[in-house]
XYZ file of N, CA, C and O in Angstrom:
620
model
N -191.348 144.741 31.710
C -190.750 145.931 32.280
C -190.915 147.079 31.283
O -190.644 146.927 30.107
N -191.358 148.231 31.750
C -191.547 149.375 30.860
C -190.197 149.931 30.421
O -189.198 149.788 31.109
N -190.189 150.580 29.281
C -188.946 151.132 28.754
C -188.316 152.166 29.693
O -187.133 152.077 29.959
N -189.065 153.161 30.237
C -188.421 154.107 31.143
C -187.816 153.423 32.366
O -186.748 153.767 32.809
N -188.488 152.420 32.923
C -187.948 151.696 34.069
C -186.644 150.997 33.716
O -185.682 151.024 34.474
N -186.600 150.390 32.547
C -185.386 149.719 32.096
C -184.242 150.718 31.976
O -183.123 150.456 32.409
N -184.519 151.883 31.390
C -183.466 152.885 31.225
C -182.978 153.408 32.568
O -181.783 153.635 32.757
N -183.881 153.599 33.515
C -183.473 154.050 34.843
C -182.550 153.021 35.495
O -181.523 153.371 36.064
N -182.918 151.749 35.413
C -182.101 150.705 36.021
C -180.746 150.614 35.334
O -179.725 150.454 35.985
N -180.730 150.733 34.021
C -179.484 150.669 33.278
C -178.555 151.791 33.705
O -177.358 151.588 33.901
N -179.093 152.991 33.900
C -178.299 154.144 34.311
C -177.561 153.844 35.619
O -176.397 154.183 35.769
N -178.229 153.198 36.563
C -177.612 152.944 37.851
C -176.512 151.888 37.767
O -175.590 151.898 38.563
N -176.571 150.991 36.805
C -175.520 149.986 36.669
C -174.211 150.598 36.184
O -173.159 149.999 36.352
N -174.253 151.787 35.638
C -173.023 152.456 35.223
C -172.171 152.873 36.420
O -171.009 153.194 36.258
N -172.738 152.840 37.627
C -171.937 153.103 38.830
C -170.756 152.147 38.904
O -169.695 152.505 39.415
N -170.921 150.935 38.421
C -169.847 149.956 38.494
C -168.622 150.371 37.689
O -167.545 149.818 37.892
N -168.784 151.338 36.796
C -167.664 151.814 35.988
C -167.201 153.213 36.392
O -166.289 153.758 35.794
N -167.829 153.783 37.419
C -167.420 155.071 37.953
C -166.023 154.883 38.551
O -165.827 153.988 39.390
N -165.007 155.656 38.114
C -163.620 155.366 38.501
C -163.366 155.136 39.992
O -162.684 154.166 40.344
N -163.892 155.951 40.925
C -163.618 155.649 42.337
C -164.199 154.298 42.781
O -163.612 153.622 43.626
N -165.349 153.913 42.224
C -165.946 152.626 42.580
C -165.197 151.488 41.896
O -164.914 150.471 42.507
N -164.894 151.666 40.630
C -164.189 150.637 39.872
C -162.835 150.349 40.515
O -162.467 149.200 40.723
N -162.096 151.409 40.862
C -160.777 151.241 41.458
C -160.815 150.559 42.815
O -159.919 149.783 43.151
N -161.824 150.837 43.601
C -161.940 150.236 44.931
C -162.600 148.862 44.882
O -162.635 148.162 45.889
N -163.139 148.479 43.735
C -163.812 147.186 43.622
C -165.234 147.200 44.153
O -165.791 146.157 44.477
N -165.833 148.386 44.251
C -167.207 148.512 44.740
C -168.152 148.181 43.590
O -168.003 148.700 42.487
N -169.118 147.333 43.864
C -170.113 146.938 42.863
C -171.508 147.288 43.355
O -171.865 146.967 44.485
N -172.278 147.944 42.489
C -173.693 148.134 42.765
C -174.358 146.852 42.300
O -174.380 146.551 41.111
N -174.851 146.072 43.248
C -175.364 144.738 42.951
C -176.853 144.700 42.694
O -177.335 143.807 42.018
N -177.600 145.629 43.275
C -179.052 145.545 43.129
C -179.674 146.924 43.229
O -179.182 147.797 43.928
N -180.726 147.075 42.489
C -181.629 148.222 42.573
C -183.007 147.622 42.372
O -183.261 146.990 41.343
N -183.883 147.787 43.363
C -185.193 147.153 43.221
C -186.073 147.908 42.221
O -185.746 149.017 41.795
N -187.155 147.269 41.831
C -188.056 147.811 40.808
C -188.632 149.159 41.214
O -188.825 150.036 40.377
N -188.870 149.351 42.499
C -189.451 150.609 42.993
C -188.402 151.707 43.135
O -188.728 152.842 43.445
N -187.124 151.353 42.942
C -186.003 152.286 43.083
C -185.952 152.872 44.492
O -185.665 154.051 44.688
N -186.213 152.017 45.486
C -186.147 152.418 46.889
C -185.048 151.667 47.641
O -184.848 151.913 48.829
N -184.336 150.759 46.968
C -183.300 149.962 47.613
C -182.121 149.758 46.675
O -182.305 149.393 45.514
N -180.940 150.044 47.183
C -179.682 149.728 46.513
C -178.928 148.741 47.381
O -179.034 148.779 48.609
N -178.108 147.923 46.759
C -177.212 147.024 47.470
C -175.836 147.133 46.828
O -175.725 147.145 45.597
N -174.794 147.246 47.660
C -173.427 147.313 47.152
C -172.584 146.244 47.839
O -172.879 145.833 48.962
N -171.530 145.814 47.152
C -170.551 144.906 47.741
C -169.155 145.406 47.404
O -168.965 146.183 46.457
N -168.188 144.939 48.189
C -166.795 145.261 47.915
C -165.925 144.111 48.409
O -165.975 143.752 49.587
N -165.179 143.522 47.496
C -164.217 142.476 47.851
C -162.944 143.134 48.365
O -162.612 144.254 47.967
N -162.229 142.437 49.223
C -160.922 142.896 49.675
C -159.915 142.619 48.566
O -159.763 141.477 48.134
N -159.275 143.670 48.071
C -158.302 143.540 46.982
C -157.059 144.361 47.329
O -157.086 145.183 48.250
N -155.983 144.199 46.585
C -154.796 145.034 46.827
C -155.079 146.536 46.645
O -154.371 147.365 47.207
N -156.128 146.881 45.911
C -156.437 148.287 45.655
C -157.262 148.946 46.762
O -157.420 150.160 46.772
N -157.836 148.159 47.682
C -158.606 148.759 48.775
C -158.149 148.264 50.146
O -158.838 148.444 51.135
N -156.980 147.656 50.188
C -156.405 147.160 51.435
C -155.631 148.285 52.114
O -154.896 149.029 51.465
N -155.765 148.376 53.434
C -154.979 149.369 54.160
C -153.638 148.766 54.599
O -153.312 147.622 54.248
N -152.891 149.513 55.392
C -151.549 149.108 55.807
C -151.535 147.784 56.577
O -150.569 147.040 56.511
N -152.612 147.490 57.316
C -152.651 146.259 58.118
C -153.387 145.116 57.423
O -153.677 144.091 58.025
N -153.740 145.310 56.142
C -154.298 144.216 55.355
C -155.802 144.045 55.417
O -156.315 143.006 55.019
N -156.532 145.048 55.925
C -157.990 144.972 55.980
C -158.582 146.072 55.094
O -157.850 146.895 54.523
N -159.907 146.106 54.991
C -160.584 147.084 54.133
C -160.196 148.507 54.546
O -160.272 148.865 55.723
N -159.806 149.308 53.580
C -159.493 150.720 53.795
C -160.773 151.456 54.181
O -161.810 151.305 53.532
N -160.722 152.233 55.248
C -161.905 152.920 55.757
C -162.544 153.850 54.750
O -163.767 153.969 54.688
N -161.741 154.517 53.935
C -162.290 155.409 52.921
C -163.102 154.656 51.880
O -164.125 155.150 51.395
N -162.666 153.456 51.552
C -163.428 152.635 50.600
C -164.729 152.146 51.231
O -165.765 152.093 50.565
N -164.678 151.805 52.522
C -165.905 151.390 53.211
C -166.924 152.530 53.192
O -168.103 152.315 52.925
N -166.455 153.754 53.471
C -167.382 154.886 53.422
C -167.873 155.114 51.994
O -169.054 155.344 51.754
N -166.965 155.048 51.047
C -167.298 155.320 49.647
C -168.435 154.444 49.136
O -169.286 154.904 48.369
N -168.473 153.193 49.573
C -169.516 152.288 49.082
C -170.896 152.680 49.601
O -171.897 152.158 49.139
N -170.940 153.649 50.533
C -172.211 154.095 51.119
C -172.576 155.520 50.712
O -173.619 156.029 51.121
N -171.733 156.153 49.928
C -171.856 157.600 49.764
C -173.159 158.110 49.170
O -173.883 158.811 49.837
N -173.534 157.839 47.934
C -174.616 158.639 47.351
C -176.020 158.061 47.414
O -176.965 158.695 46.966
N -176.212 156.871 47.955
C -177.430 156.128 47.653
C -178.703 156.651 48.310
O -179.754 156.661 47.681
N -178.650 157.079 49.557
C -179.864 157.652 50.158
C -180.266 158.921 49.413
O -181.445 159.156 49.156
N -179.277 159.732 49.065
C -179.552 160.954 48.308
C -180.199 160.613 46.955
O -181.189 161.234 46.553
N -179.667 159.616 46.267
C -180.203 159.251 44.949
C -181.632 158.731 45.035
O -182.465 159.052 44.177
N -181.923 157.928 46.052
C -183.283 157.415 46.219
C -184.251 158.583 46.378
O -185.302 158.641 45.725
N -183.888 159.541 47.240
C -184.778 160.686 47.460
C -184.896 161.546 46.206
O -185.992 161.995 45.854
N -183.792 161.797 45.515
C -183.846 162.588 44.280
C -184.780 161.939 43.264
O -185.577 162.614 42.615
N -184.674 160.636 43.142
C -185.485 159.881 42.180
C -186.975 160.009 42.485
O -187.794 160.152 41.584
N -187.337 159.981 43.765
C -188.752 159.968 44.141
C -189.345 161.352 44.371
O -190.538 161.541 44.120
N -188.541 162.295 44.844
C -189.083 163.630 45.101
C -189.167 164.459 43.825
O -190.021 165.321 43.703
N -188.279 164.230 42.894
C -188.338 164.913 41.613
C -187.654 166.276 41.618
O -187.032 166.697 42.601
N -187.807 166.970 40.518
C -187.066 168.212 40.286
C -187.562 169.393 41.109
O -186.904 170.426 41.147
N -188.675 169.257 41.799
C -189.187 170.342 42.636
C -188.505 170.426 43.991
O -188.819 171.295 44.806
N -187.538 169.526 44.234
C -186.853 169.465 45.519
C -185.344 169.441 45.307
O -184.853 168.829 44.363
N -184.636 170.101 46.208
C -183.187 170.062 46.231
C -182.791 169.030 47.277
O -183.274 169.089 48.427
N -181.951 168.070 46.908
C -181.536 167.003 47.823
C -180.007 166.955 47.807
O -179.411 166.821 46.740
N -179.407 167.070 48.995
C -177.949 167.061 49.110
C -177.518 166.174 50.267
O -178.173 166.133 51.307
N -176.370 165.519 50.104
C -175.691 164.917 51.252
C -175.143 166.066 52.068
O -174.446 166.937 51.540
N -175.450 166.096 53.344
C -175.026 167.214 54.191
C -173.886 166.828 55.127
O -172.980 167.619 55.364
N -173.938 165.622 55.678
C -172.913 165.179 56.623
C -172.905 163.662 56.677
O -173.873 163.008 56.284
N -171.796 163.130 57.178
C -171.689 161.679 57.329
C -170.758 161.359 58.490
O -169.829 162.114 58.775
N -171.048 160.236 59.118
C -170.205 159.714 60.192
C -170.074 158.220 59.971
O -171.060 157.550 59.664
N -168.858 157.719 60.119
C -168.655 156.281 60.018
C -168.088 155.781 61.348
O -167.220 156.421 61.937
N -168.647 154.673 61.819
C -168.165 154.016 63.036
C -167.626 152.643 62.639
O -168.375 151.805 62.143
N -166.347 152.437 62.854
C -165.733 151.148 62.538
C -165.938 150.214 63.720
O -165.591 150.531 64.853
N -166.525 149.061 63.468
C -166.855 148.103 64.518
C -165.804 146.999 64.583
O -165.325 146.650 65.654
N -165.473 146.433 63.441
C -164.442 145.390 63.360
C -163.790 145.480 61.979
O -164.375 146.027 61.057
N -162.595 144.954 61.835
C -161.924 145.042 60.535
C -162.688 144.288 59.439
O -163.250 143.221 59.684
N -162.700 144.870 58.256
C -163.253 144.186 57.086
C -162.168 143.298 56.503
O -161.181 143.796 55.970
N -162.354 141.996 56.623
C -161.303 141.067 56.217
C -161.660 140.267 54.970
O -160.910 139.377 54.581
N -162.784 140.560 54.371
C -163.204 139.846 53.172
C -164.185 140.710 52.407
O -164.109 141.928 52.434
N -165.135 140.075 51.747
C -166.158 140.816 51.010
C -167.169 141.387 51.990
O -167.610 140.705 52.915
N -167.525 142.661 51.758
C -168.515 143.326 52.603
C -169.694 143.766 51.744
O -169.578 143.911 50.527
N -170.842 143.963 52.419
C -172.082 144.342 51.725
C -172.778 145.443 52.523
O -172.708 145.483 53.749
N -173.460 146.323 51.801
C -174.297 147.344 52.446
C -175.578 147.489 51.634
O -175.575 147.322 50.406
N -176.680 147.785 52.343
C -177.962 148.035 51.678
C -178.489 149.392 52.110
O -178.292 149.805 53.252
N -179.161 150.046 51.185
C -179.711 151.385 51.402
C -181.172 151.347 50.976
O -181.461 151.140 49.799
N -182.058 151.525 51.938
C -183.478 151.350 51.674
C -184.265 152.471 52.343
O -184.041 152.786 53.509
N -185.160 153.063 51.584
C -186.117 154.025 52.133
C -187.497 153.580 51.669
O -187.791 153.616 50.470
N -188.355 153.141 52.600
C -189.703 152.715 52.202
C -190.477 153.878 51.571
O -190.271 155.044 51.914
N -191.369 153.547 50.650
C -192.171 154.581 49.978
C -192.952 155.429 50.975
O -193.129 156.626 50.771
N -193.402 154.815 52.079
C -194.146 155.568 53.094
C -193.256 156.633 53.733
O -193.702 157.748 54.001
N -191.991 156.285 53.965
C -191.040 157.248 54.552
C -190.757 158.375 53.563
O -190.657 159.544 53.961
N -190.635 158.049 52.298
C -190.413 159.074 51.279
C -191.593 160.039 51.258
O -191.412 161.260 51.175
N -192.801 159.511 51.366
C -193.993 160.356 51.396
C -193.983 161.264 52.632
O -194.321 162.439 52.544
N -193.594 160.715 53.795
C -193.492 161.523 55.016
C -192.488 162.663 54.838
O -192.735 163.801 55.264
N -191.335 162.353 54.222
C -190.305 163.367 53.978
C -190.853 164.454 53.065
O -190.657 165.653 53.309
N -191.561 164.059 52.022
C -192.151 165.022 51.090
C -193.146 165.926 51.814
O -193.096 167.151 51.675
N -194.032 165.341 52.609
C -195.049 166.123 53.309
C -194.422 167.079 54.325
O -194.822 168.242 54.420
N -193.417 166.597 55.067
C -192.764 167.470 56.051
C -191.994 168.596 55.366
O -192.009 169.738 55.818
N -191.333 168.283 54.262
C -190.617 169.319 53.514
C -191.595 170.331 52.940
O -191.322 171.539 52.952
N -192.739 169.878 52.459
C -193.754 170.805 51.947
C -194.235 171.750 53.049
O -194.458 172.932 52.801
N -194.375 171.228 54.263
C -194.822 172.053 55.395
C -193.742 173.022 55.861
O -194.001 174.191 56.093
N -192.520 172.507 56.026
C -191.447 173.301 56.639
C -190.520 173.970 55.627
O -189.678 174.752 56.006
N -190.630 173.584 54.351
C -189.810 174.033 53.236
C -188.438 173.374 53.181
O -187.850 173.223 52.135
N -187.886 172.963 54.346
C -186.603 172.251 54.329
C -186.494 171.386 55.568
O -187.176 171.605 56.569
N -185.618 170.365 55.466
C -185.406 169.475 56.609
C -184.108 168.710 56.427
O -183.590 168.589 55.317
N -183.594 168.201 57.534
C -182.480 167.256 57.537
C -183.038 165.927 58.021
O -183.855 165.892 58.940
N -182.577 164.857 57.409
C -183.000 163.523 57.836
C -181.771 162.621 57.862
O -180.920 162.702 56.974
N -181.688 161.790 58.881
C -180.540 160.901 59.037
C -180.944 159.459 58.759
O -181.960 158.982 59.261
N -180.129 158.802 57.949
C -180.286 157.378 57.650
C -179.019 156.666 58.101
O -177.932 157.239 58.045
N -179.150 155.414 58.511
C -177.996 154.624 58.923
C -177.892 153.379 58.057
O -178.865 152.637 57.911
N -176.710 153.186 57.489
C -176.424 151.994 56.694
C -175.450 151.115 57.478
O -174.542 151.625 58.139
N -175.658 149.832 57.392
C -174.755 148.888 58.031
C -173.933 148.174 56.972
O -174.477 147.707 55.965
N -172.642 148.105 57.228
C -171.732 147.364 56.359
C -171.421 146.060 57.080
O -170.950 146.074 58.218
N -171.722 144.942 56.431
C -171.537 143.633 57.067
C -170.595 142.757 56.246
O -170.482 142.907 55.026
N -169.921 141.872 56.934
C -169.078 140.875 56.288
C -169.998 139.837 55.652
O -170.866 139.275 56.328
N -169.846 139.592 54.365
C -170.739 138.680 53.651
C -170.633 137.259 54.195
O -171.647 136.575 54.355
N -169.445 136.813 54.495
C -169.235 135.427 54.932
C -169.774 135.184 56.346
O -170.439 134.183 56.589
N -169.503 136.097 57.270
C -169.873 135.864 58.669
C -171.175 136.547 59.067
O -171.765 136.195 60.088
N -171.596 137.556 58.302
C -172.778 138.324 58.665
C -172.526 139.321 59.784
O -173.444 140.009 60.226
N -171.290 139.435 60.247
C -170.960 140.338 61.353
C -170.829 141.775 60.861
O -170.376 142.045 59.744
N -171.217 142.687 61.754
C -171.165 144.114 61.467
C -169.720 144.591 61.409
O -168.943 144.355 62.337
N -169.357 145.262 60.323
C -168.020 145.821 60.134
C -168.021 147.311 60.462
O -167.113 147.813 61.120
N -169.033 148.032 59.991
C -169.102 149.480 60.224
C -170.542 149.944 60.057
O -171.363 149.265 59.434
N -170.827 151.108 60.618
C -172.110 151.780 60.416
C -171.824 153.176 59.891
O -170.892 153.842 60.359
N -172.642 153.613 58.946
C -172.498 154.943 58.362
C -173.808 155.692 58.543
O -174.861 155.227 58.109
N -173.731 156.835 59.214
C -174.879 157.730 59.325
C -174.754 158.783 58.237
O -173.699 159.408 58.097
N -175.806 158.955 57.470
C -175.841 159.967 56.404
C -176.926 160.980 56.736
O -178.083 160.612 56.927
N -176.563 162.244 56.802
C -177.529 163.318 56.996
C -177.821 163.898 55.621
O -176.918 164.362 54.921
N -179.088 163.843 55.238
C -179.527 164.323 53.927
C -180.362 165.580 54.128
O -181.280 165.603 54.938
N -180.023 166.610 53.384
C -180.743 167.878 53.408
C -181.753 167.860 52.265
O -181.408 167.538 51.124
N -183.004 168.178 52.570
C -184.062 168.231 51.551
C -184.726 169.594 51.661
O -185.100 170.026 52.753
N -184.877 170.255 50.521
C -185.526 171.558 50.489
C -186.443 171.651 49.289
O -186.099 171.203 48.192
N -187.607 172.214 49.499
C -188.530 172.462 48.390
C -187.988 173.668 47.630
O -187.642 174.681 48.226
N -187.898 173.535 46.316
C -187.403 174.635 45.490
C -188.466 175.738 45.437
O -189.663 175.459 45.403
N -187.991 176.951 45.428
C -188.898 178.082 45.281
C -189.330 178.184 43.832
O -188.545 177.944 42.918
N -190.574 178.553 43.629
C -191.076 178.720 42.248
C -190.530 180.020 41.703
O -190.499 181.036 42.383
N -190.070 179.946 40.473
C -189.489 181.148 39.844
C -190.513 181.946 39.102
O -191.515 181.539 38.685
């Protein structure tokens, strides 16, 4: 593994100590070598339980918050502005145990986003993440993330 790749991967593992993630028990479990996929998990604990004893909806959303944006920032580079623009969460069933979510953007899709942004100067793109119960594999929630991408103007 090259040194810059190692440092990039190490940087992402510090998410596990980011106070909102640490407090909710959210763990960044995986980042692939190409930096196009993240995986997160969250156990049900007293710190993320809601009034009825299931996963707190805010924690479920939180485990999905920055990852599509980070993947695009990493691959598009400093010539592009990338922001989370909007999000919607749909609760399907209560989270009663450990849940998992994955965030993946294939390199081909990243290239398409880059080319379209170069043509149009800016765009919105929507990604959907699924939060599933680790034990049963059943869908707990879906999160739609709208990401704004804009080519920076040359100064």
